Short mmCIF file of C-alpha atoms in Angstrom, two decimals:
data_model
loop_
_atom_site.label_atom_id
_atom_site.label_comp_id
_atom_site.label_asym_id
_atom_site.label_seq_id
_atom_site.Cartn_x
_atom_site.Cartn_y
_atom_site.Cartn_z
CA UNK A 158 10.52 1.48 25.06
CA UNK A 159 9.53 3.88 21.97
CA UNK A 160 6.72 2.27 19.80
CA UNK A 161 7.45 1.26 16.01
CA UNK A 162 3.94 1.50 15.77
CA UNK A 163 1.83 2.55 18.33
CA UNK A 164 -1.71 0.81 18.15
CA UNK A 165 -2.30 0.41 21.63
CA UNK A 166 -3.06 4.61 22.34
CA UNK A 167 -5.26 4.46 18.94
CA UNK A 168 -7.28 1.29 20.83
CA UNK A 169 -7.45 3.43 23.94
CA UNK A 170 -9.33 6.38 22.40
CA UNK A 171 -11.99 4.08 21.15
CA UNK A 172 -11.95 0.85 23.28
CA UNK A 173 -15.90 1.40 23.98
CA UNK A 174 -16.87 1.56 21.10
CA UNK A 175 -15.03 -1.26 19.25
CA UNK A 176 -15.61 -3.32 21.80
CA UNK A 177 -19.75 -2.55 21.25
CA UNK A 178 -18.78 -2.99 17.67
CA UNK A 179 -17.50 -6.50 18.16
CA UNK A 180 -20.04 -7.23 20.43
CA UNK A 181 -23.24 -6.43 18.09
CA UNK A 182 -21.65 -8.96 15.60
CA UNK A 183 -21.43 -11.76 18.03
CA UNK A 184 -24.94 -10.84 18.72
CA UNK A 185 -26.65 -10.75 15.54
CA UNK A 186 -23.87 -13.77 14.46
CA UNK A 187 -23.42 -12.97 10.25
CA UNK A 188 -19.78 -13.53 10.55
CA UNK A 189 -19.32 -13.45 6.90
CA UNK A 190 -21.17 -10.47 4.65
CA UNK A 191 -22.80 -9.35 8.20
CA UNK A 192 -24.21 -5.81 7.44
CA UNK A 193 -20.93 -4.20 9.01
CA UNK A 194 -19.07 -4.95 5.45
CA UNK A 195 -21.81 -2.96 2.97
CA UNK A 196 -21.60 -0.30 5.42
CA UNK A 197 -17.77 0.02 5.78
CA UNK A 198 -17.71 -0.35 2.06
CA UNK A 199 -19.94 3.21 1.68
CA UNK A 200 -17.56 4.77 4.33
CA UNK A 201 -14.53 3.80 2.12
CA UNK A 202 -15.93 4.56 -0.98
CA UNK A 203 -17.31 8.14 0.44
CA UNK A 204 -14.22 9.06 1.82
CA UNK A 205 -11.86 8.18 -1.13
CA UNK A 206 -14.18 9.31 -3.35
CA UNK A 207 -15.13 6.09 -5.82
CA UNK A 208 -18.43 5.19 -7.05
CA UNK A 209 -17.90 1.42 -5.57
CA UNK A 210 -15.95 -0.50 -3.05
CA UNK A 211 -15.17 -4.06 -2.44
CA UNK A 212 -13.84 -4.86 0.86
CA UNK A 213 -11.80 -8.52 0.93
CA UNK A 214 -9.90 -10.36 2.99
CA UNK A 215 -6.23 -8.60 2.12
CA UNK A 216 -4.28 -6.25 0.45
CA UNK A 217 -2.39 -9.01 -1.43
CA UNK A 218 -5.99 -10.51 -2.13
CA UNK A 219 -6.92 -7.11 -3.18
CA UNK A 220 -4.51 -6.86 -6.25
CA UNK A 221 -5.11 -9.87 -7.58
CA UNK A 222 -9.07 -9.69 -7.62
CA UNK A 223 -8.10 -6.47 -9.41
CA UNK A 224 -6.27 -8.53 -12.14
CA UNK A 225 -8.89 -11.08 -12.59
CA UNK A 226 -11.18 -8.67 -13.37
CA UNK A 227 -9.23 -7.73 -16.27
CA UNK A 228 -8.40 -11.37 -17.48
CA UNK A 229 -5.05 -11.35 -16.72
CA UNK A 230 -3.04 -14.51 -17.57
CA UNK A 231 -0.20 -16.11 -19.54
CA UNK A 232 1.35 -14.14 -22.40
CA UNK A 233 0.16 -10.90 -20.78
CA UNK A 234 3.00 -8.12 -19.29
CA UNK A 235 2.07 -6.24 -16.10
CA UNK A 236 4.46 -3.45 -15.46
CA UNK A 237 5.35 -2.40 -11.96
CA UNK A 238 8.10 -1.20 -9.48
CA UNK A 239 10.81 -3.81 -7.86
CA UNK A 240 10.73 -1.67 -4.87
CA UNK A 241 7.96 -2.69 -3.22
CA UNK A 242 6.89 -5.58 -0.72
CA UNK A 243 7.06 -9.00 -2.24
CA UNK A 244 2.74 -9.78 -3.08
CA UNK A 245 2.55 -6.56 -5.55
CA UNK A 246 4.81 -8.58 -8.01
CA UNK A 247 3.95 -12.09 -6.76
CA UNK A 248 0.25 -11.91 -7.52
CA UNK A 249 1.39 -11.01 -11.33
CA UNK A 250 3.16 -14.01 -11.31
CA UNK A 251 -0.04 -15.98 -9.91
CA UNK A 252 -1.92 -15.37 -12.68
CA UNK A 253 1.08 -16.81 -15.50
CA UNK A 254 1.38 -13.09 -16.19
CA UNK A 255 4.75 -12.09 -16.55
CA UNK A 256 6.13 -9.10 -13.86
CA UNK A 257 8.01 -6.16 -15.68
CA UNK A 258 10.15 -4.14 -13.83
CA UNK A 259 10.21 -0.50 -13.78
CA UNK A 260 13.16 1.65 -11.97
CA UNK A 261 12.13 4.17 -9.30
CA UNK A 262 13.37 7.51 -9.05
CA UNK A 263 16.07 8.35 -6.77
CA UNK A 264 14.28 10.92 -4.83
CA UNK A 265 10.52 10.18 -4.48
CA UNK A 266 11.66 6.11 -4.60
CA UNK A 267 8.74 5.96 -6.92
CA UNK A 268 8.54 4.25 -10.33
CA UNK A 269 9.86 6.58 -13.49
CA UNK A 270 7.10 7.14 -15.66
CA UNK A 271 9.51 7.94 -18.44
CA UNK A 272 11.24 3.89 -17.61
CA UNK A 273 7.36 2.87 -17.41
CA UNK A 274 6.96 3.88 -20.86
CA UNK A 275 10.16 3.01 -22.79
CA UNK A 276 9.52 -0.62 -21.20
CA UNK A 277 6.57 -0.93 -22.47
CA UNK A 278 7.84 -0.24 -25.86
CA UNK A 279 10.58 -2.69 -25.66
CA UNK A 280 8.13 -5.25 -24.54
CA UNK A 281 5.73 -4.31 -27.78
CA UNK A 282 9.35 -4.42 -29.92
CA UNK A 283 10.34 -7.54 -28.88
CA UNK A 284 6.64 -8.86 -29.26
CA UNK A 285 7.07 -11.75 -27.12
CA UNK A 286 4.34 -10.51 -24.12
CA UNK A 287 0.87 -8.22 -24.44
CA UNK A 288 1.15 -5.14 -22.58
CA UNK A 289 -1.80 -5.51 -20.76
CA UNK A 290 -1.35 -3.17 -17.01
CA UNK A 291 0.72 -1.23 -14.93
CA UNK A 292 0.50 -1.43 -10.84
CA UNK A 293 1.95 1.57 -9.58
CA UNK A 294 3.17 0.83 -5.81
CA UNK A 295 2.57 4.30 -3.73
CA UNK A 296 5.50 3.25 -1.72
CA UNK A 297 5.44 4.32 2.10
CA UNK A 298 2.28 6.21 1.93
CA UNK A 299 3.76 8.92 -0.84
CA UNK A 300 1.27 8.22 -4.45
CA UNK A 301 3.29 7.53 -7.66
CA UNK A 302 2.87 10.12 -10.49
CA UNK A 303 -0.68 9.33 -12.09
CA UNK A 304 -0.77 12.66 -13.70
CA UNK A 305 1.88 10.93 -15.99
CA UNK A 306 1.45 7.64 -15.81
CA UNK A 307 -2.30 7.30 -16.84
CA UNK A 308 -1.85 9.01 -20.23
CA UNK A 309 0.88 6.60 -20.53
CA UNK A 310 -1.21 3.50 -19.71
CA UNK A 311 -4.38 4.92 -22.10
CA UNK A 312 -1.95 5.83 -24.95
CA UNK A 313 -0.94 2.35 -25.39
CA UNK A 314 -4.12 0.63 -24.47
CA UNK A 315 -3.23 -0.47 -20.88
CA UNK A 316 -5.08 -0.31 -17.64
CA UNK A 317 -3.69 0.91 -14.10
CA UNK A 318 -4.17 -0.39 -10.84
CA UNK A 319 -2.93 1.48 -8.62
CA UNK A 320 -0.90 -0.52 -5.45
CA UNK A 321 -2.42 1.95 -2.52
CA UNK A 322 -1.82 -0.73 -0.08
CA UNK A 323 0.46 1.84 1.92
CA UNK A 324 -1.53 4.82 0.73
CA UNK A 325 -5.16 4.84 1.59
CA UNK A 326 -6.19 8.76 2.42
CA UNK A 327 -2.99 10.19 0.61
CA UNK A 328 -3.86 12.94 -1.88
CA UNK A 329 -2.50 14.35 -5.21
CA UNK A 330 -4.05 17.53 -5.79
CA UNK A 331 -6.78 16.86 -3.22
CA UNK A 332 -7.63 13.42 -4.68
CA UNK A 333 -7.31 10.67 -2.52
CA UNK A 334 -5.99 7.79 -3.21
CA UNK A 335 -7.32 4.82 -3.74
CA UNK A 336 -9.43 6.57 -7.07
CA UNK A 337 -6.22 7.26 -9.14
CA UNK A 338 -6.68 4.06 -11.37
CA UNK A 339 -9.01 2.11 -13.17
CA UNK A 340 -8.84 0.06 -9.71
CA UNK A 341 -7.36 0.65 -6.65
CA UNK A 342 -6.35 -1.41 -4.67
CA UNK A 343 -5.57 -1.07 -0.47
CA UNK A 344 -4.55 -3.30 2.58
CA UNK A 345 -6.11 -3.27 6.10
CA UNK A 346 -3.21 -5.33 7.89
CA UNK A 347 -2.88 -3.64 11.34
CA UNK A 348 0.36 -1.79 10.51
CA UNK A 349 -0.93 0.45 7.97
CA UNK A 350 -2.26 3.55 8.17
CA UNK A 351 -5.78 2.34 7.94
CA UNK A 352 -5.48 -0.99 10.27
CA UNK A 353 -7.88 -3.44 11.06
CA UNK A 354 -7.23 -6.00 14.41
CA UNK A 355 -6.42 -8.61 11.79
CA UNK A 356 -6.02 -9.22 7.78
CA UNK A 357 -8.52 -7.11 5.28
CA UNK A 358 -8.42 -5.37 2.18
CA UNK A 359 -10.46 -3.45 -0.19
CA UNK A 360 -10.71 -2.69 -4.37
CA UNK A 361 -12.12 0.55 -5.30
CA UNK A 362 -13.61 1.73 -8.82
CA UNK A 363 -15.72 3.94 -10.75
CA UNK A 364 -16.50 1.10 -13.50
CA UNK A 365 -20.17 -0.86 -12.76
CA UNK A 366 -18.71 -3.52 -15.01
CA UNK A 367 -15.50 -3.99 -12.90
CA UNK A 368 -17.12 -3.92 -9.85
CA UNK A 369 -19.82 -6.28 -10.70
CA UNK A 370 -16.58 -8.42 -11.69
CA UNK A 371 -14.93 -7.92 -8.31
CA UNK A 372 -18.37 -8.81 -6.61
CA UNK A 373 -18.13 -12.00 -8.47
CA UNK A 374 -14.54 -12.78 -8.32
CA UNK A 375 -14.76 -12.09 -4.31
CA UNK A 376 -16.77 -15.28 -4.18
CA UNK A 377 -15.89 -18.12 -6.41
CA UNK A 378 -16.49 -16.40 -9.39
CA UNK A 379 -20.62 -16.44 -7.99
CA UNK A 380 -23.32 -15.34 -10.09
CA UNK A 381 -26.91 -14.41 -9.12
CA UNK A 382 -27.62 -18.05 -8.81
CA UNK A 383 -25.45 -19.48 -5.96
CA UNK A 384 -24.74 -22.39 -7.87
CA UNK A 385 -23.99 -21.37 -10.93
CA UNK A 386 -20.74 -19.80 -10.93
CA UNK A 387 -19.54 -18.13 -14.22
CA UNK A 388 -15.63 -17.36 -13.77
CA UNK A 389 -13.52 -18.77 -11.23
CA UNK A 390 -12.92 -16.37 -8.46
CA UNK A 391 -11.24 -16.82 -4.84
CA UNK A 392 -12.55 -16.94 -1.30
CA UNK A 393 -12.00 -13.43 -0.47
CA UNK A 394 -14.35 -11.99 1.80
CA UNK A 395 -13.91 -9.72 4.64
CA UNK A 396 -15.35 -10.74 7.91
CA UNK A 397 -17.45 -8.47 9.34
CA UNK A 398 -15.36 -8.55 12.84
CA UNK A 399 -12.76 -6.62 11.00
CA UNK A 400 -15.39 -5.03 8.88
CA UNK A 401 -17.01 -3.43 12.53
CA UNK A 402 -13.37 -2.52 13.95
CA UNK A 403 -12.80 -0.45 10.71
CA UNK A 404 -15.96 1.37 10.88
CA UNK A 405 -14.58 2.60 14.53
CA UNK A 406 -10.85 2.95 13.00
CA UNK A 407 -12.50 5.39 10.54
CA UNK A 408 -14.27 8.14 12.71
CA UNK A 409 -10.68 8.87 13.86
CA UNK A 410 -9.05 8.96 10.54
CA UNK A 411 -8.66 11.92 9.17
CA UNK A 412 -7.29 13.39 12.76
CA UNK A 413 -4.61 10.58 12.64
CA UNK A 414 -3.42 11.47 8.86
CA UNK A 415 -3.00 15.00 10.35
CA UNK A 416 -1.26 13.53 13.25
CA UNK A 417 1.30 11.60 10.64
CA UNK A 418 1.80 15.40 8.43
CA UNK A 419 2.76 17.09 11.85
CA UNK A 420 5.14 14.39 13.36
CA UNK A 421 6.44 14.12 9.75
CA UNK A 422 7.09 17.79 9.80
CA UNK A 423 8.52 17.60 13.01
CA UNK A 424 11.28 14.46 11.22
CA UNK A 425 11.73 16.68 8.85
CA UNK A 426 12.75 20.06 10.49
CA UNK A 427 14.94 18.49 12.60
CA UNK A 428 16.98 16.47 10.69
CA UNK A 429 17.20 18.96 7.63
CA UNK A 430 19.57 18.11 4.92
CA UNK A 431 21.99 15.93 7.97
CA UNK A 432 20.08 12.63 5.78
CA UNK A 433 18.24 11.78 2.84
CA UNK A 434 14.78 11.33 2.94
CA UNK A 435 11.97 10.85 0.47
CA UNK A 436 11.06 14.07 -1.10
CA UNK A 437 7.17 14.73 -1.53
CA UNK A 438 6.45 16.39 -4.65
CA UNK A 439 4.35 19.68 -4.63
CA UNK A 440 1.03 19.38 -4.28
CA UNK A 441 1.23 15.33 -2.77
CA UNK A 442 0.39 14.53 0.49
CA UNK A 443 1.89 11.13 1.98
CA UNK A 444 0.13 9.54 4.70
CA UNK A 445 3.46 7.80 5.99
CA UNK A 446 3.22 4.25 6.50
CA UNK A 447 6.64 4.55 7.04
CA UNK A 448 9.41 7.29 7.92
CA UNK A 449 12.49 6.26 5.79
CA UNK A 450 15.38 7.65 5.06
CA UNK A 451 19.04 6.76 3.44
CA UNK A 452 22.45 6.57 4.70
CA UNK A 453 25.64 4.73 4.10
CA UNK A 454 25.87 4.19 7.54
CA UNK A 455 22.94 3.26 8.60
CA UNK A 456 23.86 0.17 10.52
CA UNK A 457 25.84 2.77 12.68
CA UNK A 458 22.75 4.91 13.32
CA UNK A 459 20.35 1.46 13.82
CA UNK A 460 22.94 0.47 16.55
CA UNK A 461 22.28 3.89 18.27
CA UNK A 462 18.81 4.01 18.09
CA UNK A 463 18.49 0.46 19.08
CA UNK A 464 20.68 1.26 22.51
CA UNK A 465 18.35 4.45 23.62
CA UNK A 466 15.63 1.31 22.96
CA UNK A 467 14.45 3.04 19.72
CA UNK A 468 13.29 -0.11 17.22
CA UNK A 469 14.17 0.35 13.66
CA UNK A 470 13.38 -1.50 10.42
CA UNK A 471 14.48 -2.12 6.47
CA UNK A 472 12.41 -1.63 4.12
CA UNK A 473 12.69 -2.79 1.76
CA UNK A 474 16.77 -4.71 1.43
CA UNK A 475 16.23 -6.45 -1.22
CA UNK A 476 14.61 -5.48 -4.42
CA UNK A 477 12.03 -7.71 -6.30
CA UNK A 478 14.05 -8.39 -9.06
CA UNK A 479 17.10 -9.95 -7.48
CA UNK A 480 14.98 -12.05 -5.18
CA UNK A 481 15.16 -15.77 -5.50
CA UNK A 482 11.40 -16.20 -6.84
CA UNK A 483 11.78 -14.17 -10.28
CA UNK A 484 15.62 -15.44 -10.90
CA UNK A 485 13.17 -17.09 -14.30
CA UNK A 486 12.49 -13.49 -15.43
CA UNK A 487 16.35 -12.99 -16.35
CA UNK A 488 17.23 -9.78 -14.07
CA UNK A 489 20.78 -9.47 -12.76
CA UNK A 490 22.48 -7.07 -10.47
CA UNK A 491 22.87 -3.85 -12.11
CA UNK A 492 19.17 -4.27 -13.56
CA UNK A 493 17.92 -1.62 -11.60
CA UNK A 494 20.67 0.66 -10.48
CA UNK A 495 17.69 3.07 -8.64
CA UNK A 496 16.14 0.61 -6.81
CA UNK A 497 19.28 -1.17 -5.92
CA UNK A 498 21.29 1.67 -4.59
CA UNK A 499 18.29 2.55 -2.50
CA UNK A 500 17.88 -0.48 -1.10
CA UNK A 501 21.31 -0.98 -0.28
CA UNK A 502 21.02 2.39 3.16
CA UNK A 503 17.72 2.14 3.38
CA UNK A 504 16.25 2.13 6.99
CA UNK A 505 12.95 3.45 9.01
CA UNK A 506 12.03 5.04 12.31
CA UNK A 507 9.26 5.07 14.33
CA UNK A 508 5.85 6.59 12.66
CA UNK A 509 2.57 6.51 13.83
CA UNK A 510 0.25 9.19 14.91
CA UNK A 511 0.64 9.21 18.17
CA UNK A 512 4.75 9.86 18.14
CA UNK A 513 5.05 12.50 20.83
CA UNK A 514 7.74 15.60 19.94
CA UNK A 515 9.74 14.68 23.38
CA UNK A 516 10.46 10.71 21.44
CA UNK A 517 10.81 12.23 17.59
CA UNK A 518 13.55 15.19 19.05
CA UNK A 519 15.33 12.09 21.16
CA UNK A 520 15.29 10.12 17.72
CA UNK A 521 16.00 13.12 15.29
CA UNK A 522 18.82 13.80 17.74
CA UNK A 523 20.69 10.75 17.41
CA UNK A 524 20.56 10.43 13.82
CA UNK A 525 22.20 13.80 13.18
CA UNK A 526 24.82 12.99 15.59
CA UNK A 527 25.53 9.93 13.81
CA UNK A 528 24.85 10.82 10.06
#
């Protein structure tokens, strides 16, 4: 049976070595902050191009270190995109923040930056919330706009973090994402592009201040004195197990993001203008977490590719602001006509580096047949 995600080749090309990896860690036995984590943390850092990195126990964790560090709490608006996975907008809501929805575009599924910014001036009108930060989701590997959204976020006094959790390696321009915001913010769960053998996560920033913040919050809010903590922080920490496998993961990389662009490509030639699929703007390079596309019928098409044993998956069916968690925040159907339309044919096929062209002409063939 085709792969969803394949991560059984990716362990065969380096099963030596992690293995090695795991093994020097049971050896030297500093399970938590072993020297695997500071050393993963320069590999990130080099290779997205930050000053700092953070590495932490999840994406999810991730986002919300990255709101601590700016103070985030009650009375404070976070703006972000209600098509995206459930944590981007749930970790707002952790802090007594309030989420703000912002409707995507119909053809990147991205957030609007024009929406992002007459939002924030109905929340400043109705002067009920602070506009305090937007968390741009760089949903299924493809970035959001930054080019427009920063000047946005700095016009009216607002910080970005920047929701790479899908994203890590993906480029605007040649940058790489996660060093688009004032943080960024990326998730290590196996499935992603960047996967560790378990949970894991990492901030990124170019700000001493913030990342002396994240080094805090990462640990109970610690301080140079062990026992004297001065904010209150989480439990956050990577272990260096995962820290280890990553270092591996990472020598092989860049190949696999260039794997992704070329069975993209192939996707993409062969099923034309037959579907809708998420455009990639000129001069953005998506590392594809996730092949997606949109059809009325796409229960149809899932039905074929799930008899020629060819898994599928939705996401995402149900957008953030209909869900039953933020009924409080008022939204209704019709909210977000983008994000609801797109959520309503939405449907993804296999992606992973390791796709051969034999399975993506067999899967490419079916869909065009069906659309």
């Amino acid at each position: 049976m085709t792969q969803f995600i394949d991560l059984k080749t990716q362990y065969a090309r380096i099963e030596p070595q992690v293995e090695e990896a795991i093994k020097k860690v049971l050896q030297h036995g500093r399970y938590i902050l072993g020297p695997e984590v500071s050393e993963l943390e320069t590999v990130l850092k080099d290779f997205a191009g930050t000053d700092f990195c953070v590495g932490c126990s999840s994406g999810t964790d991730a986002l919300l270190m990255a709101l601590l560090a700016y103070d985030v709490g009650p009375g404070d608006a976070i703006f972000t995109s209600p098509f995206t996975f459930f944590a981007t907008a749930e970790v707002i809501a952790l802090t007594g923040a309030t989420p703000v929805f912002v409707d995507i575009a119909g053809d990147t599924w991205n957030i609007v930056p024009e929406l992002l910014e007459r939002e924030i001036e109905k929340v400043k009108a109705e002067d009920k919330l602070k506009a305090r930060g937007v968390i741009p989701v760089d949903i299924f590997g493809l970035c959001a706009n930054y080019d427009q959204i920063n000047p946005i976020a700095k016009q009216h006094g607002m910080f970005v973090i920047q929701d790479a959790a899908q994203s890590f390696g993906a480029e605007i321009n040649g940058k790489k994402a996660p060093s688009m915001g004032d943080i960024g913010c990326t998730s290590f769960f196996p499935a992603k592009p960047l996967g560790a053998y378990g949970d894991g996560g990492a901030c990124f920033t170019d700000c001493p201040e913030l990342n002396e913040k994240l080094l805090s919050i990462l640990v109970h809010g610690r301080s140079n004195d062990k026992y004297d903590n001065v904010r209150l922080g989480l439990n956050a920490r990577l272990d260096t197990i995962q820290a280890a496998v990553l270092i591996e993961k990472m020598k092989l990389f860049p190949e696999e993001i260039e794997l992704r662009q070329k069975a993209a490509g192939k996707y993409r030639t062969l099923l034309g203008d037959k579907i809708k699929l998420q455009q990639i703007p000129a001069g953005c390079k998506s590392v594809y977490a996730q092949f997606c596309m949109q059809a009325d019928n796409f229960a149809e098409i899932q039905t074929k590719l799930q008899e020629a044993e060819i898994p599928t998956a939705r996401y995402y069916p149900l957008p953030l602001h209909l869900q039953g968690a933020f009924k409080y925040l008022g939204y209704s159907e019709g909210s977000m006509p983008v994000s609801e339309a797109v959520a309503k044919n939405i449907f993804a096929v296999p992606m992973h580096p390791y796709l051969d062209e034999e399975t993506i002409e067999k899967i490419a063939g079916i869909i065009t047949a069906n659309a």
